[in-house]
Amino acid sequence: MSQRTIVITGGAGVLGQAVARRASASGDRVVLLDRADIGEATDLAGDLRIGGVDLTDPDSAGKAFETIAETCGGIDALLNIAGGFAWETLEDGSVDSWERMFAINLRTAVTASKTALPWLKSSGSGRIVNVGAAGAIKSDMGMGAYAASKAGVARLTESLSRELLGQVTVNAVLPSIIDTPANRADMPDADPADWVAPDDLAAAILFLASDDARAITGALLPVTGRV
């Protein structure tokens, strides 16, 4: 099988890098997209690094994906990992937080997916894997904006899987708490062993992006550890 080109949005983050390391070890060509300036960050796993990309902006995304396609000869898989989290009650929080969560969690996935579609469809084995959240199925206090935006990712996954049926598979993982330095700092009394290790979540993402998952589309896969 020829080398595949896998694009990872949020590629410089903890999960993005876990996926990049696994994909590189499997022989895939890995492209990192990130809002941060990562072009010269040679310490990051990945074959091509494109920074300064605003995935809420179709023009910025379009330039980045055109560069990828020209450099790599196409795109076979898009892994929408870019996103963020905010804990905020409605009473004490800001309405702007809802717009921010929808922008970084849902709009980025919509923009990247739409922009990459021509190349994914011509791949012959195109894959989109989104990162949703278990909290989108059952939310909790302070997680309204985040959970609502991730529920949007789930509905995008289901809708797009039907739109692209027989052309590109579209699936999502629904993690609980991911074991990251930020989450450890925010929850110092919790036991991270109960959480989802980034490498374990990366394995699930890359399975859905693999040829072995060719018969799976529209799936929302819980990856929740012991939470």
XYZ file of C-alpha atoms in Angstrom:
227
model
C 0.000 0.000 0.000
C 1.413 3.420 -0.963
C 2.309 5.927 1.725
C -0.721 7.848 2.964
C -0.794 11.559 3.758
C -2.461 12.290 7.097
C -3.289 15.869 8.116
C -3.595 16.586 11.838
C -5.190 19.851 12.937
C -3.971 21.012 16.333
C -0.911 18.956 15.475
C 1.390 20.648 17.984
C -0.791 19.785 20.983
C -0.470 16.832 23.326
C -2.984 14.643 21.504
C -1.902 15.842 18.080
C 1.657 14.827 18.825
C 0.610 11.437 20.213
C -1.196 10.771 16.937
C 1.707 12.115 14.874
C 4.219 9.819 16.570
C 2.049 6.745 16.046
C 1.267 7.608 12.434
C 4.914 8.313 11.628
C 5.950 5.007 13.176
C 3.457 3.268 10.877
C 5.044 4.838 7.816
C 2.437 7.502 7.082
C 3.392 10.956 5.846
C 2.261 13.280 8.639
C 1.313 16.927 8.190
C 0.799 19.157 11.218
C -1.518 22.167 11.062
C -1.649 24.547 13.984
C -2.566 28.127 14.808
C 0.788 28.471 16.586
C 3.944 29.238 14.634
C 5.371 25.719 14.314
C 7.158 25.969 10.980
C 10.613 25.830 12.550
C 9.710 23.551 15.465
C 11.943 20.620 14.544
C 11.260 18.936 17.891
C 7.709 18.090 16.785
C 6.876 14.698 15.272
C 5.691 15.102 11.698
C 7.040 15.433 8.160
C 5.535 18.819 7.289
C 4.669 21.575 9.754
C 2.416 24.480 8.779
C 1.790 27.099 11.454
C -0.153 30.313 11.649
C -3.287 28.640 10.234
C -6.656 30.002 11.353
C -9.021 27.094 10.775
C -12.036 29.290 11.474
C -11.135 31.222 8.299
C -11.784 29.433 4.969
C -9.116 31.493 3.184
C -6.414 30.641 5.704
C -7.425 26.981 5.664
C -7.596 26.928 1.879
C -4.018 28.161 1.459
C -2.748 25.588 3.942
C -4.516 22.642 2.305
C -3.416 23.701 -1.165
C 0.174 23.731 0.073
C -0.268 20.268 1.558
C -1.803 18.818 -1.599
C 0.866 20.325 -3.826
C 3.700 19.172 -1.568
C 2.393 15.691 -0.806
C 0.454 14.912 -3.980
C -2.900 14.644 -2.214
C -4.578 14.088 1.163
C -5.834 10.720 2.411
C -6.962 11.410 5.976
C -7.987 14.448 7.994
C -7.865 14.205 11.777
C -9.713 17.140 13.340
C -8.016 17.441 16.715
C -7.855 21.242 17.033
C -10.071 22.491 19.837
C -10.255 23.701 23.398
C -12.096 23.531 26.702
C -13.715 26.041 29.044
C -15.444 25.415 32.367
C -17.901 28.184 33.117
C -21.362 28.380 34.612
C -24.000 30.242 32.654
C -24.784 32.545 35.582
C -21.201 33.678 36.166
C -19.849 33.226 32.660
C -19.960 35.097 29.384
C -22.123 34.556 26.337
C -18.944 35.100 24.314
C -17.597 31.827 25.723
C -20.265 29.958 23.776
C -19.190 31.587 20.543
C -15.547 30.813 21.319
C -16.249 27.131 22.026
C -18.260 26.764 18.833
C -15.496 28.494 16.860
C -12.562 26.416 18.073
C -14.318 23.064 18.448
C -16.925 22.995 15.678
C -16.122 25.675 13.115
C -12.517 24.459 12.819
C -13.742 20.932 12.024
C -16.335 22.220 9.541
C -13.835 24.470 7.763
C -11.048 21.888 7.609
C -13.386 19.140 6.408
C -14.994 21.271 3.697
C -11.620 22.515 2.495
C -10.027 19.067 2.359
C -12.981 17.338 0.648
C -11.764 17.479 -2.978
C -8.563 15.649 -2.113
C -10.163 13.236 0.339
C -12.764 12.238 -2.252
C -10.111 11.636 -4.906
C -7.992 9.553 -2.524
C -10.035 6.398 -2.978
C -9.736 5.692 0.747
C -10.436 9.087 2.284
C -10.947 9.337 6.029
C -12.162 12.052 8.397
C -11.883 11.478 12.130
C -13.253 14.123 14.488
C -12.617 14.519 18.205
C -15.904 14.927 20.023
C -16.437 14.417 23.754
C -18.228 12.023 26.068
C -19.567 15.151 27.787
C -21.585 15.914 24.668
C -23.743 12.875 25.428
C -24.250 13.708 29.113
C -23.069 17.123 30.221
C -22.448 18.535 33.690
C -22.381 21.862 35.496
C -20.094 24.409 33.900
C -19.708 22.406 30.696
C -22.644 23.809 28.720
C -20.726 25.725 26.074
C -18.083 23.031 25.624
C -20.579 20.178 25.519
C -22.855 22.000 23.100
C -19.982 22.627 20.701
C -18.900 18.987 20.902
C -22.503 17.875 20.345
C -22.230 19.881 17.138
C -19.145 17.840 16.218
C -21.161 14.650 16.735
C -23.992 15.857 14.500
C -21.467 17.013 11.882
C -19.939 13.534 11.939
C -23.279 11.806 11.450
C -24.495 14.185 8.740
C -21.243 14.234 6.777
C -20.929 10.453 6.928
C -24.219 10.188 5.031
C -23.312 12.957 2.613
C -20.049 11.206 1.725
C -21.323 7.636 1.892
C -19.234 5.422 -0.376
C -16.657 8.174 -0.912
C -15.094 9.136 2.441
C -15.656 7.592 5.869
C -16.426 10.056 8.673
C -16.200 8.996 12.318
C -15.534 10.541 15.727
C -14.003 9.544 19.036
C -15.699 10.660 22.250
C -13.060 10.859 24.983
C -13.669 11.572 28.642
C -10.793 13.337 30.427
C -7.494 13.135 28.552
C -4.343 12.829 30.642
C -2.577 16.084 29.769
C -0.366 18.406 31.823
C -3.122 21.038 31.737
C -5.737 18.642 33.119
C -3.370 17.446 35.831
C -2.769 21.054 36.863
C -6.495 21.844 36.871
C -7.438 18.699 38.829
C -4.548 18.000 41.209
C -6.606 15.735 43.493
C -7.809 13.426 40.722
C -6.162 10.138 39.755
C -4.896 10.459 36.148
C -4.762 6.673 35.905
C -8.543 6.807 35.495
C -8.261 9.123 32.512
C -7.533 8.405 28.858
C -3.857 8.308 27.928
C -3.158 10.359 24.779
C -1.449 7.371 23.161
C -4.516 5.179 23.740
C -6.790 7.805 22.209
C -4.339 8.170 19.320
C -4.596 4.438 18.659
C -8.390 4.673 18.417
C -8.195 7.680 16.085
C -5.717 5.979 13.777
C -7.766 2.795 13.698
C -10.740 4.789 12.397
C -8.411 6.388 9.854
C -7.048 3.031 8.707
C -8.033 0.679 5.915
C -9.183 -1.800 8.564
C -12.024 0.623 9.396
C -13.202 0.972 5.795
C -16.630 -0.484 6.677
C -17.182 1.971 9.556
C -18.725 5.381 9.008
C -20.908 7.635 11.132
C -19.621 6.042 14.340
C -19.284 7.941 17.615
C -16.758 5.843 19.524
C -16.572 6.334 23.329
C -12.989 6.293 24.625
C -13.510 6.933 28.294
C -10.891 5.010 30.294
C -12.172 4.444 33.833
C -14.130 7.691 34.099
